[in-house]
GROMACS .gro file of C-alpha atoms in nm:
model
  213
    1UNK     CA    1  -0.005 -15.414   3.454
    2UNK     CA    2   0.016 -15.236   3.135
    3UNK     CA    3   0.257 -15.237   2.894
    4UNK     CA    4   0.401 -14.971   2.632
    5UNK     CA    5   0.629 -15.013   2.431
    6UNK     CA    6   0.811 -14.696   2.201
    7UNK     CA    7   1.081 -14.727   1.937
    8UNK     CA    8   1.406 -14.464   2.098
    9UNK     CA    9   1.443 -14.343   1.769
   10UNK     CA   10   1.146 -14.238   1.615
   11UNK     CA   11   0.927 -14.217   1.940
   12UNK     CA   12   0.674 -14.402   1.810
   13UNK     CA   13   0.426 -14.659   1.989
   14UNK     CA   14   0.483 -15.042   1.890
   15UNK     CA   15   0.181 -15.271   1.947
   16UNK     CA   16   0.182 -15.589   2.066
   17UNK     CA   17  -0.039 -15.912   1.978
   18UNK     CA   18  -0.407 -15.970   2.097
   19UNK     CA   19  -0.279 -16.292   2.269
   20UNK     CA   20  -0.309 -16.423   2.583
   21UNK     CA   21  -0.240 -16.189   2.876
   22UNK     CA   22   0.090 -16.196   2.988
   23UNK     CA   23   0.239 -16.329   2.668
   24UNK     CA   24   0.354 -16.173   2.383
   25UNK     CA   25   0.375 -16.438   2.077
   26UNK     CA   26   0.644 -16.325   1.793
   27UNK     CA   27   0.440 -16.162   1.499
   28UNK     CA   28   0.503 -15.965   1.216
   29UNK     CA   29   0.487 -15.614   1.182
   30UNK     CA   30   0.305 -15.416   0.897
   31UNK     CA   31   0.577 -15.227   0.715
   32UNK     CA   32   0.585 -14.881   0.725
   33UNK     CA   33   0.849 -14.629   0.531
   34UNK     CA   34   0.983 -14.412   0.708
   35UNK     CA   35   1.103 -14.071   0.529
   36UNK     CA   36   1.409 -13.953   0.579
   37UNK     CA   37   1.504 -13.645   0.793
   38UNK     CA   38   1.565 -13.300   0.641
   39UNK     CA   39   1.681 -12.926   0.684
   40UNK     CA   40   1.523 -12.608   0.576
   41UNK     CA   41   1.735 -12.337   0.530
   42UNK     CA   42   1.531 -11.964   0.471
   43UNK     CA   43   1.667 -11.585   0.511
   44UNK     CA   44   1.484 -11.505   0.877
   45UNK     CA   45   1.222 -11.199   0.912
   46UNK     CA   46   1.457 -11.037   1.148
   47UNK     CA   47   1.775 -11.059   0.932
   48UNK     CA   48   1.879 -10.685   0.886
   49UNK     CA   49   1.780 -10.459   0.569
   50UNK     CA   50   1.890 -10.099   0.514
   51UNK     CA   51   2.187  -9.962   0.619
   52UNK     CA   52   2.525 -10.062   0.750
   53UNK     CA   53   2.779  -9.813   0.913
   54UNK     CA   54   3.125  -9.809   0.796
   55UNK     CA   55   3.378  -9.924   1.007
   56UNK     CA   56   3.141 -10.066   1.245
   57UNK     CA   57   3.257 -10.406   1.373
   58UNK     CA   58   3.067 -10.736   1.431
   59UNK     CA   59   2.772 -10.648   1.216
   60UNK     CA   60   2.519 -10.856   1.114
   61UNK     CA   61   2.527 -10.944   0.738
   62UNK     CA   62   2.257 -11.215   0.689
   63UNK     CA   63   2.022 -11.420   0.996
   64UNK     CA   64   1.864 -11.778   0.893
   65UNK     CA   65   1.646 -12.021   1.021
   66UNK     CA   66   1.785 -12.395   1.004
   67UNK     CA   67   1.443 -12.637   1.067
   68UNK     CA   68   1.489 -12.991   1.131
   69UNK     CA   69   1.180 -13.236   1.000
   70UNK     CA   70   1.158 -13.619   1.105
   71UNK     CA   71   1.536 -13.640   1.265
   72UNK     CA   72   1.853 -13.469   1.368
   73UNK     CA   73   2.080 -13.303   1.078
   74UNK     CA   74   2.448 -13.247   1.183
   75UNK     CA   75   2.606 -13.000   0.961
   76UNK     CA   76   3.012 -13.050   0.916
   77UNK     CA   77   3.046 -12.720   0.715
   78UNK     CA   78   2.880 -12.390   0.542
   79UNK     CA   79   2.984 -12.193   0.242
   80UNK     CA   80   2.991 -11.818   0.273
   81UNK     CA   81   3.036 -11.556  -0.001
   82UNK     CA   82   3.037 -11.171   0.043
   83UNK     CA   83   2.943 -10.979  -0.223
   84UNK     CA   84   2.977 -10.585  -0.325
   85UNK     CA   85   2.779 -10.619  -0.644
   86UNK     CA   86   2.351 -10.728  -0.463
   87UNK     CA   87   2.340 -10.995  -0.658
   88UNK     CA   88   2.174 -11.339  -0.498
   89UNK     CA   89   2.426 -11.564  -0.585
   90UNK     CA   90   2.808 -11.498  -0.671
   91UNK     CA   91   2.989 -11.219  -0.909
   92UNK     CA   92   2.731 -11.066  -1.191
   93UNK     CA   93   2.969 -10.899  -1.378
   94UNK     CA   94   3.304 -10.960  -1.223
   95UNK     CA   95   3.337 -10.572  -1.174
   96UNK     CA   96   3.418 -10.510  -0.809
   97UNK     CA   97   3.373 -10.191  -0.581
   98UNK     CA   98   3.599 -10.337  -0.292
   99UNK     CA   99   3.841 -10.581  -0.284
  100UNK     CA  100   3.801 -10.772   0.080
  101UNK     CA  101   3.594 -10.740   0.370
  102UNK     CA  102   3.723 -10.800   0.761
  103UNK     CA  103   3.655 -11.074   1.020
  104UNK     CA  104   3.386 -11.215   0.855
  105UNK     CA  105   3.273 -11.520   1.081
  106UNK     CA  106   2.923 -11.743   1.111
  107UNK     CA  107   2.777 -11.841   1.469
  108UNK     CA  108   2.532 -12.109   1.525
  109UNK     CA  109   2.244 -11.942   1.820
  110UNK     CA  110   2.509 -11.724   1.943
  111UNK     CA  111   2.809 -11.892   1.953
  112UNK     CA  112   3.082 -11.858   1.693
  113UNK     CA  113   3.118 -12.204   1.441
  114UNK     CA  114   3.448 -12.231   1.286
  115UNK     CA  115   3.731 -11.983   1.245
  116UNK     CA  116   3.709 -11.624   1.145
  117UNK     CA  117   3.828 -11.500   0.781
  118UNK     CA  118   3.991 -11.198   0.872
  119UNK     CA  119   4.010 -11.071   0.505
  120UNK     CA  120   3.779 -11.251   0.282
  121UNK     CA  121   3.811 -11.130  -0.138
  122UNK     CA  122   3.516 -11.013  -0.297
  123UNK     CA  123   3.251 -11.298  -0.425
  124UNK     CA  124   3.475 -11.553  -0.303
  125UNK     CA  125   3.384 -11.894  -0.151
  126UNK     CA  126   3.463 -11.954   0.250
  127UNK     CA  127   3.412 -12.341   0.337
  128UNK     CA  128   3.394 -12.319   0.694
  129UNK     CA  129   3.480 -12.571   0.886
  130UNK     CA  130   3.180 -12.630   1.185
  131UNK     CA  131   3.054 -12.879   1.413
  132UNK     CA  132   2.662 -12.840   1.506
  133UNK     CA  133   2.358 -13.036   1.517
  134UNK     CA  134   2.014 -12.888   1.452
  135UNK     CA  135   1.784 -13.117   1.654
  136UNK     CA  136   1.463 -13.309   1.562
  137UNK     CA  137   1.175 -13.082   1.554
  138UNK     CA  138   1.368 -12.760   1.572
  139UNK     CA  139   1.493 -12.414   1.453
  140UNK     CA  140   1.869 -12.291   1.495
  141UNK     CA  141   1.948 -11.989   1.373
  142UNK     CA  142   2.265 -11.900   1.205
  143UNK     CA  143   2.440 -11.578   1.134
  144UNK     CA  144   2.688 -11.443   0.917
  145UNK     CA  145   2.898 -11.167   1.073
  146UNK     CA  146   3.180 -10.916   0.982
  147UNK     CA  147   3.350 -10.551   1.007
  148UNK     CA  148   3.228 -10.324   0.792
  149UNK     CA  149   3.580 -10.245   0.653
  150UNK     CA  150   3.853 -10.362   0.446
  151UNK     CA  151   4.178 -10.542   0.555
  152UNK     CA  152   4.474 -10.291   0.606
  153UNK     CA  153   4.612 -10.241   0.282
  154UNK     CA  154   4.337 -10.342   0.059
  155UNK     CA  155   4.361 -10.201  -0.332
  156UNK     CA  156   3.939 -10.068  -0.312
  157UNK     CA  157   3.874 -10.032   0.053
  158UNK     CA  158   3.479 -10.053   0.104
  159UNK     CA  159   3.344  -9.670   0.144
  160UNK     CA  160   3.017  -9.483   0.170
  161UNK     CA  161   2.762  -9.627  -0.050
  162UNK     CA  162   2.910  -9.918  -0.138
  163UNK     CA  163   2.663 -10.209  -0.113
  164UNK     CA  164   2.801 -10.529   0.121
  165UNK     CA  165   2.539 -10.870   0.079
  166UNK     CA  166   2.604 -11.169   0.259
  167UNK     CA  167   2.446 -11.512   0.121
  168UNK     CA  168   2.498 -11.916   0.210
  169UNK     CA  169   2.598 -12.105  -0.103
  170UNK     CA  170   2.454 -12.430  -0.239
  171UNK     CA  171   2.582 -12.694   0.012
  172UNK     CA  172   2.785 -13.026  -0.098
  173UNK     CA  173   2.665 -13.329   0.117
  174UNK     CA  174   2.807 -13.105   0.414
  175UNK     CA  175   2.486 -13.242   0.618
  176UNK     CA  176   2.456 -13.604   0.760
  177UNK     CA  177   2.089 -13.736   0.850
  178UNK     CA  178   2.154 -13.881   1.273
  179UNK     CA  179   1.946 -14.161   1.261
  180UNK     CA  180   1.916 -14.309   0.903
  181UNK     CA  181   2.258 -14.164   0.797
  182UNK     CA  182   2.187 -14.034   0.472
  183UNK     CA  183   2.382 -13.712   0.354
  184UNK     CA  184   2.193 -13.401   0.197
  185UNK     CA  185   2.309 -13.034   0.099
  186UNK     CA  186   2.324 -12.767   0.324
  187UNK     CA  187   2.125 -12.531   0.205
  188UNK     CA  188   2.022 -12.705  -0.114
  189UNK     CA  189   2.009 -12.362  -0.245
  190UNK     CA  190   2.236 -12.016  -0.247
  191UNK     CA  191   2.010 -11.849  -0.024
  192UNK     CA  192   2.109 -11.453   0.023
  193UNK     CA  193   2.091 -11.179   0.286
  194UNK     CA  194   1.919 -10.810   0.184
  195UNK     CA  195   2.167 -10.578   0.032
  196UNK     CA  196   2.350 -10.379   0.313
  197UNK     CA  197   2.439  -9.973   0.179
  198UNK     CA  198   2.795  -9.902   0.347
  199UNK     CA  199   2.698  -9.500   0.544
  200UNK     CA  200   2.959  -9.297   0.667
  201UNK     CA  201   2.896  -9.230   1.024
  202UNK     CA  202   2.831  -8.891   1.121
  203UNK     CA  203   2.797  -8.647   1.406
  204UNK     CA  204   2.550  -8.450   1.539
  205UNK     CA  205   2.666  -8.143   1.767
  206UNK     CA  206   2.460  -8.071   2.124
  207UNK     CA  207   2.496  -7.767   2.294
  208UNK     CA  208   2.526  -7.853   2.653
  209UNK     CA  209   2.291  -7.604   2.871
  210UNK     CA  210   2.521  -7.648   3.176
  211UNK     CA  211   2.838  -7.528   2.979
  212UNK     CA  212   2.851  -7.161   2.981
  213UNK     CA  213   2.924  -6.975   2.638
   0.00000   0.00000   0.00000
């Protein structure tokens, strides 16, 4: 009979000796390195551009692709900052147009990670709290959602023309390797959405031929 043998982890063949059939004599194996497993973390082509309408809710702000190379990555937690100002990363200036934004909230393909921030400031830091895996060999996507409105009572509620941009910021060890255990940063980089312009919704009248005048 023949005989294969294929390390669980890795998936990887392991030969045997060149002994006698049926017997397998103890030998060493070459040494090999294996290098560790990592995440990608890049803005996806179909994340939105253009407009947003105002007082829309569950909009998408910002779509990535999370790539797994050479083992699992399970991710414990993701920064997320809002910004009114288009910058990539954080306040530019420290100016502000609005003061919150509403129900912002991240979901890992299609289900929601974490709990919602039903007001989150203006450039401010959300550590949310999530439980996923992004599997050996493949691409999750992630999403950052929200109203497209301030909470009630805000001092600068967002309005026509304001500009709303959603970005990930610079992870801290919040990603453990499965198999060799190592920790990394997830995304190793602030990596940011496409500026979003806030338009007032509007109306456009029909006249309905079967109506008479």
């Amino acid at each position: 009979y023949d005989l294969e043998a294929e390390d669980a982890n890795y998936n990887v063949g392991i030969v045997p000796d060149t002994g006698t059939i049926g017997t397998f004599a103890v030998t060493n194996s070459t040494a090999a390195t294996v290098a560790s497993g990592s995440l990608t973390v890049t803005l996806s082509n179909t994340s939105p551009t253009g407009n947003a309408a105002l007082n829309a809710t569950n909009v998408l702000l910002a779509k990535y692709d999370l790539k797994a190379v050479g083992e699992g990555i399970k991710v414990s937690s993701i920064g997320v900052v809002v910004s009114d100002e288009g910058d990539a990363a954080g306040p530019a200036d420290g100016t502000s147009n609005w003061t919150n934004i509403r129900n912002v909230r991240v979901l890992y393909n299609g289900s929601q990670v974490g709990t919602t921030q039903t007001s989150l400031a203006d450039d401010t830091l959300a550590t949310v709290t999530v439980n996923f895996t992004v599997d050996a060999g493949t691409t999750g996507t992630l999403e950052i959602r929200s109203d497209i409105a301030s909470a009630s009572g805000a001092a600068d509620a967002i309005i026509a023309t304001d500009t709303v941009r959603a970005y990930l910021d610079t992870g801290s060890l919040n990603g453990q390797r499965v198999n060799s255990l190592g920790t990394i940063n997830v995304p190793s980089a602030d990596t940011a959405g496409s500026n979003l312009t806030v338009s007032a919704a509007t109306l456009t009248p029909v006249v309905n031929p079967s109506v008479g005048n």
